[in-house]
Amino acid sequence: MHKKERKGTDRAVKAGVAQASHASGSYIPESPGSIARLGTHFFRLLESLPAGAYTCDEAGLITYFNARATQVWGRSPRLNDPADRYCGSFRLFAADGTPIPHEQCWMALALRNRRSYDGEEIVIERPDGQRLSVLAYANPLTGENGVPMGAVNVLVDVSALKRTHEQLEQVNRANDRYIATLSHELRNPLAPIRSSLETLRRAPIDGAFRAALDIIDRQFGHLARLVDDLLEDARITSGQFELRREPIDLRTAILAGVEISQPLISGAALTLIVELGDEPLPVEGDSTRLAQAVANLLNNSARYTGVGGTVSLTACRRGPNAFIAVHDTGAGIAPDKLTSIFDMFVRGDEASRHATEGLGIGLSLVRTIIELHGGSVTAHSDGIGRGAEFRLRLPLVAHAAATQTAPSAVAQKRVDALTAGRILVVDDNQDAAESARMLLELWGNDVRVALDGASALQIAEAFRPELVLLDIGLPDMEGYDVARALRKQPWGESILLVAVTGWGQGHDRAKSRDAGVDLHLVKPVDFTCLAEELSHRGVSRHLA
């Protein structure tokens, strides 16, 4: 800024407060005041900062500002003027938009409390109405004898960074909604397919029809796993991936994971070897999530191992850790992918003829689950075509694990029928409702169907069901409201309410609990597994 353009400021200079600098437009104090005794080199340093900077004297009057401060403020303040004490002519706001009195700004607090306020966010409104977000670094200045001299404030404009951050958050939220909605929409048609498959399996068919049914069943399972992976990805990216920790014997979770992956391993005609040993492996963990991690490792090996190959799992104690190794004789891993293989959407060597379809989410989920438990997972391979091994470590706990009966990896107690007697199926997807009705009636139940909330309440009043399978996304009212209305009836207190829905995120499950729902299940529901789940919860009167 040229000196001819600074007539108003020159009056302040003549008053002995500051002097115009032809080179930069800053103000270098030359008055005998205490702030000026800091020295010209100090102000030259402030002038070179890539941020706004200004100083105040002991009374809060502005004695210096650099050119970047003018850019932040949108104009130049008046020097040594009470009207601009603590930048009094500027409008200041907190990050949430609350106005900040100038006596409470960071510069005023630094002077008053004789302490620094570093990295505090403040919003400055410029004369044109534009608001900038800045980080303020306000620090008091003292002389050699500790005598207060004033304060200096450095303003770092972070408006662009905040806008970018907000845009990224919007994109992430939109992405989360998209994936959750996609998962929901995919689950709805899967539900009647599963119910119909269960019904057909009980029909007297054989030969080519039975073979075709087996193919449909296997491909249905593959599609359901892909949808599950999409939902898990949404939970991770939205921060809704939670653990329910409790003392467990890790061997129990391992065997549960083996059972989950057994159909895929059997379908691939692989040999599975499991060696756990007799020594308990007490850990503090989420049994369901740990079983999921083990199943994902086994499924990964099964996908990349050809027919007739071998997958082995060993678990033992190694020092303070539980050690799990999953080894396969499959396609192997290229050296440059041993680390990135755990990243989201990364798959193994695409040239592998053994690899089946997948989204590349399974191993990423394994790493997330294990690291949340304080453990680690690594991949090892001698190269393409030479198999792979995944090594997992989890910290053991000193206290004894909760007493549990380890499930058999080969045989589990199965419940073949759900015989609650009177069952009400509520779903606006007519195919889903009718296929569930056919299967439940095949098991000997008396079943009614409702396609909306109002009909469900009307039918329930006359039918008095013992079990209600309740969809949440109904056309006239939410399933949560149906559940609340049922619970308000004297005969509705003892009803078993099971939410059967395509929505399965944490807040969806919480809303179900608040509405009085006993169990929240995500479509497509395996009715045999539902019977087992009810049995585990002690709801034996509803089971055969």
PDB file of N, CA, C and O in Angstrom, residues 194 198 414 439 443 521-532:
ATOM      1  N   ARG A 194     -35.388 -66.598   0.341  1.00  0.00           N
ATOM      2  CA  ARG A 194     -34.958 -67.548   1.382  1.00  0.00           C
ATOM      3  C   ARG A 194     -36.132 -68.358   1.900  1.00  0.00           C
ATOM      4  O   ARG A 194     -36.027 -69.591   2.070  1.00  0.00           O
ATOM      5  N   GLU A 198     -36.583 -72.477   1.694  1.00  0.00           N
ATOM      6  CA  GLU A 198     -36.840 -73.348   2.847  1.00  0.00           C
ATOM      7  C   GLU A 198     -38.072 -74.214   2.587  1.00  0.00           C
ATOM      8  O   GLU A 198     -38.103 -75.396   2.944  1.00  0.00           O
ATOM      9  N   ARG A 414     -29.780 -78.213  16.340  1.00  0.00           N
ATOM     10  CA  ARG A 414     -30.594 -77.517  15.352  1.00  0.00           C
ATOM     11  C   ARG A 414     -32.069 -77.630  15.756  1.00  0.00           C
ATOM     12  O   ARG A 414     -32.509 -78.638  16.291  1.00  0.00           O
ATOM     13  N   LEU A 439     -44.096 -71.105   4.627  1.00  0.00           N
ATOM     14  CA  LEU A 439     -43.111 -71.884   5.374  1.00  0.00           C
ATOM     15  C   LEU A 439     -43.580 -72.132   6.796  1.00  0.00           C
ATOM     16  O   LEU A 439     -43.487 -73.253   7.311  1.00  0.00           O
ATOM     17  N   TRP A 443     -44.770 -75.723   8.889  1.00  0.00           N
ATOM     18  CA  TRP A 443     -44.295 -76.191  10.188  1.00  0.00           C
ATOM     19  C   TRP A 443     -45.430 -76.400  11.199  1.00  0.00           C
ATOM     20  O   TRP A 443     -45.186 -76.737  12.340  1.00  0.00           O
ATOM     21  N   LEU A 521     -33.937 -58.513  13.717  1.00  0.00           N
ATOM     22  CA  LEU A 521     -33.258 -59.336  12.725  1.00  0.00           C
ATOM     23  C   LEU A 521     -33.257 -58.638  11.383  1.00  0.00           C
ATOM     24  O   LEU A 521     -34.194 -57.918  11.038  1.00  0.00           O
ATOM     25  N   VAL A 522     -32.183 -58.856  10.643  1.00  0.00           N
ATOM     26  CA  VAL A 522     -32.025 -58.234   9.330  1.00  0.00           C
ATOM     27  C   VAL A 522     -32.352 -59.257   8.250  1.00  0.00           C
ATOM     28  O   VAL A 522     -31.938 -60.417   8.312  1.00  0.00           O
ATOM     29  N   LYS A 523     -33.125 -58.827   7.266  1.00  0.00           N
ATOM     30  CA  LYS A 523     -33.470 -59.700   6.137  1.00  0.00           C
ATOM     31  C   LYS A 523     -32.221 -60.045   5.338  1.00  0.00           C
ATOM     32  O   LYS A 523     -31.304 -59.243   5.260  1.00  0.00           O
ATOM     33  N   PRO A 524     -32.179 -61.214   4.717  1.00  0.00           N
ATOM     34  CA  PRO A 524     -33.184 -62.294   4.768  1.00  0.00           C
ATOM     35  C   PRO A 524     -33.002 -63.152   6.007  1.00  0.00           C
ATOM     36  O   PRO A 524     -31.874 -63.521   6.352  1.00  0.00           O
ATOM     37  N   VAL A 525     -34.083 -63.477   6.687  1.00  0.00           N
ATOM     38  CA  VAL A 525     -34.010 -64.228   7.938  1.00  0.00           C
ATOM     39  C   VAL A 525     -34.048 -65.721   7.653  1.00  0.00           C
ATOM     40  O   VAL A 525     -34.905 -66.211   6.909  1.00  0.00           O
ATOM     41  N   ASP A 526     -33.088 -66.423   8.237  1.00  0.00           N
ATOM     42  CA  ASP A 526     -33.097 -67.893   8.217  1.00  0.00           C
ATOM     43  C   ASP A 526     -33.987 -68.323   9.384  1.00  0.00           C
ATOM     44  O   ASP A 526     -33.635 -68.149  10.550  1.00  0.00           O
ATOM     45  N   PHE A 527     -35.165 -68.896   9.093  1.00  0.00           N
ATOM     46  CA  PHE A 527     -36.122 -69.198  10.149  1.00  0.00           C
ATOM     47  C   PHE A 527     -35.609 -70.279  11.098  1.00  0.00           C
ATOM     48  O   PHE A 527     -35.977 -70.308  12.271  1.00  0.00           O
ATOM     49  N   THR A 528     -34.752 -71.164  10.599  1.00  0.00           N
ATOM     50  CA  THR A 528     -34.153 -72.147  11.498  1.00  0.00           C
ATOM     51  C   THR A 528     -33.231 -71.464  12.496  1.00  0.00           C
ATOM     52  O   THR A 528     -33.232 -71.772  13.689  1.00  0.00           O
ATOM     53  N   CYS A 529     -32.448 -70.471  12.001  1.00  0.00           N
ATOM     54  CA  CYS A 529     -31.583 -69.704  12.904  1.00  0.00           C
ATOM     55  C   CYS A 529     -32.410 -68.855  13.859  1.00  0.00           C
ATOM     56  O   CYS A 529     -32.024 -68.638  15.013  1.00  0.00           O
ATOM     57  N   LEU A 530     -33.555 -68.376  13.389  1.00  0.00           N
ATOM     58  CA  LEU A 530     -34.439 -67.610  14.269  1.00  0.00           C
ATOM     59  C   LEU A 530     -34.904 -68.484  15.425  1.00  0.00           C
ATOM     60  O   LEU A 530     -34.908 -68.051  16.583  1.00  0.00           O
ATOM     61  N   ALA A 531     -35.281 -69.726  15.114  1.00  0.00           N
ATOM     62  CA  ALA A 531     -35.706 -70.637  16.169  1.00  0.00           C
ATOM     63  C   ALA A 531     -34.584 -70.876  17.172  1.00  0.00           C
ATOM     64  O   ALA A 531     -34.807 -70.912  18.381  1.00  0.00           O
ATOM     65  N   GLU A 532     -33.342 -71.010  16.672  1.00  0.00           N
ATOM     66  CA  GLU A 532     -32.196 -71.202  17.564  1.00  0.00           C
ATOM     67  C   GLU A 532     -31.984 -69.965  18.437  1.00  0.00           C
ATOM     68  O   GLU A 532     -31.716 -70.067  19.635  1.00  0.00           O
TER      69      GLU A 532
END
